[in-house]
CSV table of C-alpha atoms in Angstrom, one decimal:
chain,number,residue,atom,x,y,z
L,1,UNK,CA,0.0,0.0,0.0
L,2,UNK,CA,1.2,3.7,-0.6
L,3,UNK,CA,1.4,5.6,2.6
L,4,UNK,CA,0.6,8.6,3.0
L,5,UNK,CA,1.0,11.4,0.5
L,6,UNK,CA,1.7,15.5,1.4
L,7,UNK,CA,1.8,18.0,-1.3
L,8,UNK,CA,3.8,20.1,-1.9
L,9,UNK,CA,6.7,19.2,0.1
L,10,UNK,CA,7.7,22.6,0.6
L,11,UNK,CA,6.6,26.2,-0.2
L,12,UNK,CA,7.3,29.4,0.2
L,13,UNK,CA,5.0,32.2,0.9
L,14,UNK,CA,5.1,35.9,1.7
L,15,UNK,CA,3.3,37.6,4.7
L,16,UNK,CA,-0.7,38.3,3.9
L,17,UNK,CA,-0.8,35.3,1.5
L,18,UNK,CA,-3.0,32.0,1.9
L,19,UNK,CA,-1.6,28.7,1.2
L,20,UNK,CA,-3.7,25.5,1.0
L,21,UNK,CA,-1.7,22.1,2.1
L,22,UNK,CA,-2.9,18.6,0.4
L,23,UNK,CA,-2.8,15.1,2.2
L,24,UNK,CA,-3.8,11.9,0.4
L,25,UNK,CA,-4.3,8.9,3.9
L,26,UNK,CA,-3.6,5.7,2.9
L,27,UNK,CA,-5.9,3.6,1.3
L,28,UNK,CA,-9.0,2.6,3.3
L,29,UNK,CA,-8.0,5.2,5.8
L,30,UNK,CA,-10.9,7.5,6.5
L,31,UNK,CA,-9.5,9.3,9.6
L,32,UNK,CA,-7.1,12.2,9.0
L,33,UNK,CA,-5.6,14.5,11.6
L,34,UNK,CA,-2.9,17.9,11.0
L,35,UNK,CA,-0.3,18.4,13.2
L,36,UNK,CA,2.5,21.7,13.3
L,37,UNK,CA,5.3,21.4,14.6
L,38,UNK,CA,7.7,24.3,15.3
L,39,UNK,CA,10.9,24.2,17.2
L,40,UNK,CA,9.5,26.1,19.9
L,41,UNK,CA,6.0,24.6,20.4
L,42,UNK,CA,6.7,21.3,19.3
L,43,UNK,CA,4.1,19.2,17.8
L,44,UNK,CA,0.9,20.7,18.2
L,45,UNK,CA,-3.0,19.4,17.1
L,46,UNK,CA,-4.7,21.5,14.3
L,47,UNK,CA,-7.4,19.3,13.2
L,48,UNK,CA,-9.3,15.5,13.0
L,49,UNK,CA,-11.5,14.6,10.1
L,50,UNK,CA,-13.3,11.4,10.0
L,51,UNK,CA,-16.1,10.7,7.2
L,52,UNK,CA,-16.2,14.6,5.8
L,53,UNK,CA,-16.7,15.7,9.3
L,54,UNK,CA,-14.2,17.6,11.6
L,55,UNK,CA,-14.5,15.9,15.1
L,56,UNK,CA,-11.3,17.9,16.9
L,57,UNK,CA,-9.7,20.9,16.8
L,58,UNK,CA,-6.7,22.4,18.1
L,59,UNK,CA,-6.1,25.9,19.9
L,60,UNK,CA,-5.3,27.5,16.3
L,61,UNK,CA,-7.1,31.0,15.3
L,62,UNK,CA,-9.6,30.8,12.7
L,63,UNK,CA,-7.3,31.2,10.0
L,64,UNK,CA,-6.0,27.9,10.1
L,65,UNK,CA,-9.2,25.9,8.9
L,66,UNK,CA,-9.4,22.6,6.9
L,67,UNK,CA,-11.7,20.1,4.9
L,68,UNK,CA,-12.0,16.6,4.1
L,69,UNK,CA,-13.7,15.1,0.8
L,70,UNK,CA,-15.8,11.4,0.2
L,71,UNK,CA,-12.3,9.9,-1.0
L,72,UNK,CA,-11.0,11.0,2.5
L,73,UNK,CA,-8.3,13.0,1.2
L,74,UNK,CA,-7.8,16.6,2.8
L,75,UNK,CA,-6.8,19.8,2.6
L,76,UNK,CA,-5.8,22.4,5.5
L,77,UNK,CA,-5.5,26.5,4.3
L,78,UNK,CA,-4.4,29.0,6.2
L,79,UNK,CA,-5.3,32.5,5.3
L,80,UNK,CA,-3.3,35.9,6.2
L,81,UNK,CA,0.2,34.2,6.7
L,82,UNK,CA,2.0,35.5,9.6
L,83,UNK,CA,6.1,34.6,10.2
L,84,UNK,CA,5.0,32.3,12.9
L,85,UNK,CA,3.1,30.0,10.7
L,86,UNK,CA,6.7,28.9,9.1
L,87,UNK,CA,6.4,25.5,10.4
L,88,UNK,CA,6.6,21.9,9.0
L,89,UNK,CA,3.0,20.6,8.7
L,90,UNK,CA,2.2,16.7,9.2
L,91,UNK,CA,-0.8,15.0,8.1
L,92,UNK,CA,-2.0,11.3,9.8
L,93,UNK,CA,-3.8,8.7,8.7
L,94,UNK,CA,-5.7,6.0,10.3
L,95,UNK,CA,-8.5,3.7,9.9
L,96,UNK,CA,-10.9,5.2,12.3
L,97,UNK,CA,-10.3,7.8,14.9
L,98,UNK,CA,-8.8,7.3,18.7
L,99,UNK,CA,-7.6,3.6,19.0
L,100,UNK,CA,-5.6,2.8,15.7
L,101,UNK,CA,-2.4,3.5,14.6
L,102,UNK,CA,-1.4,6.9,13.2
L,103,UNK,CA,1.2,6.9,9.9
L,104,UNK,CA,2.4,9.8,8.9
L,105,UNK,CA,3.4,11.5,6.1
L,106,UNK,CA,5.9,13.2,5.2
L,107,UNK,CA,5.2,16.6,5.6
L,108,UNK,CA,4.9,19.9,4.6
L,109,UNK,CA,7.8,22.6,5.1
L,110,UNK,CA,5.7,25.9,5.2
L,111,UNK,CA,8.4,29.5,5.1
L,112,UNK,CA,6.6,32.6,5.7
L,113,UNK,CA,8.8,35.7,4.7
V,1,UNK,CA,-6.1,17.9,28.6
V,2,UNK,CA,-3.4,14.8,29.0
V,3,UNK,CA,0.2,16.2,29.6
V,4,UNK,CA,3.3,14.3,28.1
V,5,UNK,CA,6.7,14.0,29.5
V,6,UNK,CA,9.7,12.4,28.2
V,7,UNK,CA,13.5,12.0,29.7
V,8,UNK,CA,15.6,12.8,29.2
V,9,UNK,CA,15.8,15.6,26.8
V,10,UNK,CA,18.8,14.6,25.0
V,11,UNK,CA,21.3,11.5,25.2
V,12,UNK,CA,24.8,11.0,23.5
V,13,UNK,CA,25.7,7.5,23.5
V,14,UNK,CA,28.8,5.6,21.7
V,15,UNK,CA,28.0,3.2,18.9
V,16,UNK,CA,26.7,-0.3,20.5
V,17,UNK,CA,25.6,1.0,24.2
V,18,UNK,CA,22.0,0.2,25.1
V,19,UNK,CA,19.7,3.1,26.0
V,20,UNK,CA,15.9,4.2,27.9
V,21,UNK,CA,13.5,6.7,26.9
V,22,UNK,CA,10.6,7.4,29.5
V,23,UNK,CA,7.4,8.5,28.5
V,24,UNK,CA,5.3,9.9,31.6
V,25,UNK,CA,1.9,10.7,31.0
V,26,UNK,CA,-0.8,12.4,33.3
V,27,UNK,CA,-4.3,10.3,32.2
V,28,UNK,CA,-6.0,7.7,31.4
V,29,UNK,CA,-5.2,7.0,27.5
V,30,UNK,CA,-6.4,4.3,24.6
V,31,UNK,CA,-3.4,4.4,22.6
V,32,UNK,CA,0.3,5.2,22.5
V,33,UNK,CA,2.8,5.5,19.9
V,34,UNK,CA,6.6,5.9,19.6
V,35,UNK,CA,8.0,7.4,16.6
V,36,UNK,CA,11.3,7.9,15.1
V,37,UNK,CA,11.5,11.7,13.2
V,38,UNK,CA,14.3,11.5,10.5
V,39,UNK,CA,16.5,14.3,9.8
V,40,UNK,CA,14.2,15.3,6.7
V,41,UNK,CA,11.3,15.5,9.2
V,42,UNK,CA,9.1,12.3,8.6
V,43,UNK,CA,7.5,10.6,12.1
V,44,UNK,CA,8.3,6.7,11.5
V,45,UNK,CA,6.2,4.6,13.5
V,46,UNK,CA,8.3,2.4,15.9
V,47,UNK,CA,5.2,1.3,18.3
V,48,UNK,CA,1.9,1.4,19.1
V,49,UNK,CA,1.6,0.0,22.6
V,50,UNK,CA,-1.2,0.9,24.6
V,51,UNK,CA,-0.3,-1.6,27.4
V,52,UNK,CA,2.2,-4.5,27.6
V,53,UNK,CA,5.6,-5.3,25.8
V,54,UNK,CA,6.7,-5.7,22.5
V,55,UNK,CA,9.7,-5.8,20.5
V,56,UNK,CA,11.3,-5.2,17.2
V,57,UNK,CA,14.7,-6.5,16.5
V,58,UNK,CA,16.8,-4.0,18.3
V,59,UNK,CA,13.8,-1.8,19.5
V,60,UNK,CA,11.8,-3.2,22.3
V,61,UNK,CA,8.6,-1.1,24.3
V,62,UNK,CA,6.5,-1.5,27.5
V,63,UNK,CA,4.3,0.6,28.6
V,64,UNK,CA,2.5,0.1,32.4
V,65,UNK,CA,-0.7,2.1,31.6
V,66,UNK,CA,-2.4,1.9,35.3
V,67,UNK,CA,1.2,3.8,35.9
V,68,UNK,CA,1.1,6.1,33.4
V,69,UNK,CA,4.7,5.4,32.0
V,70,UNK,CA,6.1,3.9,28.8
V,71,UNK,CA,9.9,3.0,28.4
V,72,UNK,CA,11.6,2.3,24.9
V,73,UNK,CA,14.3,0.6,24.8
V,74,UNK,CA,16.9,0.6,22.2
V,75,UNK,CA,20.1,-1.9,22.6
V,76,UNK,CA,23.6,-2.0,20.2
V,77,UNK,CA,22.8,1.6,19.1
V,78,UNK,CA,23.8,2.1,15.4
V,79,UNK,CA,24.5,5.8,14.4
V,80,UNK,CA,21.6,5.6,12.6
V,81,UNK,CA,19.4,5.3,15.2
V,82,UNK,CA,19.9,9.3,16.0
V,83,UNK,CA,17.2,11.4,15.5
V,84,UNK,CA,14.5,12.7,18.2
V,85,UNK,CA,12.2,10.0,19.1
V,86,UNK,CA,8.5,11.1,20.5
V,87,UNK,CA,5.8,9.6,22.3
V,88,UNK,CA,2.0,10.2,21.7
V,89,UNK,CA,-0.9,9.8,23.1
V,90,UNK,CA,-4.6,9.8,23.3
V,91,UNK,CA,-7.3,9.3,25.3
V,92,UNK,CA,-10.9,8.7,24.3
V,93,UNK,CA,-12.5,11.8,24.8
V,94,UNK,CA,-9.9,14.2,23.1
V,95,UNK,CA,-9.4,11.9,19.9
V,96,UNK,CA,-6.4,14.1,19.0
V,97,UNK,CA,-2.6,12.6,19.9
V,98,UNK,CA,-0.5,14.5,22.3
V,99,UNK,CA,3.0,14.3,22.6
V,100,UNK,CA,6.0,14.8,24.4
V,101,UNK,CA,8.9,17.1,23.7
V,102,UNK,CA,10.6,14.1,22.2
V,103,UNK,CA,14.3,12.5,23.6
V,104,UNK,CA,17.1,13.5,20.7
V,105,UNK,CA,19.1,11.1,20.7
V,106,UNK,CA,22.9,11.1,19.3
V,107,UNK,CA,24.9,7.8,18.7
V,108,UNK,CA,28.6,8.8,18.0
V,109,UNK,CA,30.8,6.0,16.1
């Protein structure tokens, strides 16, 4: 089986700009949850999507926001890029939510100039 | 919401000495993981050990849950066994993973 996919792998972005991230969760996967990590926050919880809906959310402002479609892939966008947003971004997969085994992928590096 | 500790911080070991991460955590949780991050960023999965022991080759994991700890274990380190190795977890309720700090561990030849 694939595992799971993140596009793009890196990107650079000015200040004021939005950016939307793609992740693709291994097949049969329909649980998805975002995760940033920064070195001085570590990793952190943005979001869990499981069938279309969002069942978690992290303590992110409302410009970080994020979707997930029938084939369970998923998007995250964050609008009005600050300098502090430069972060890698990581995307999990799992079969269903809570008591499975989360794989990775392997990430997103975001720089905000 | 759960609160995730791991020790130490950082270890520098010589090729082929035999190490152990601790992972304390402060609740009740359904599922732990240990993961490996690469240099190029990626979280590898090493375990996912709610309760008990198991093992991988050189890599071996037990975590006590009724107290709250989880020890990895990693014997005849190989230099490429550096990198910063993290802990997560999850209870029920929250459905989101939490994790530790992570342990960075260096293995010199």
């Amino acid at each position: 089986k694939a595992g799971v996919t993140q596009t793009p792998r890196y990107l650079i972005k000015t200040r004021g700009q939005q950016v939307t991230l793609s992740c693709s969760p291994i097949s049969g996967h329909r649980s998805v949850s975002w995760y940033q990590q920064t070195p001085g926050q570590g990793l952190q919880f943005l979001f869990e999507y499981f069938s279309e809906t969002q069942r978690n959310k992290g303590n992110f402002p409302g410009r970080f926001s994020g979707r997930q479609f029938s084939n369970s892939r998923s998007e995250m966008n964050v609008s009005t890029l600050e300098l502090g947003d430069s972060a890698l971004y990581l995307c999990a997969s799992e079969i269903t939510p809570s008591t499975d085994t989360q794989y990775f992928g392997p990430g997103t590096r975001l720089t905000v100039l | 919401g759960i609160q995730v500790e791991q020790s130490p911080p950082d270890l520098i070991l010589q090729e082929g000495a035999n190490s152990t991460l601790r992972c304390n955590f402060s609740d009740s949780v359904n599922n732990l993981q240990w993961f490996h991050q690469n240099p190029w960023g990626q979280l590898i999965n090493l375990f996912y050990i709610p309760s008990g022991t198991k093992q991988n080759g050189r890599l071996s994991a037990t975590t006590v849950a009724t107290e709250r700890y989880s020890l990895l274990y990693i014997s005849s380190s190989q230099t490429t066994d550096s990198g910063v190795y993290f802990c997560a977890v999850k209870d029920a309720n929250a459905g989101k993973s939490t994790f530790g700090d992570g342990t960075t561990l260096t293995v010199k030849p």
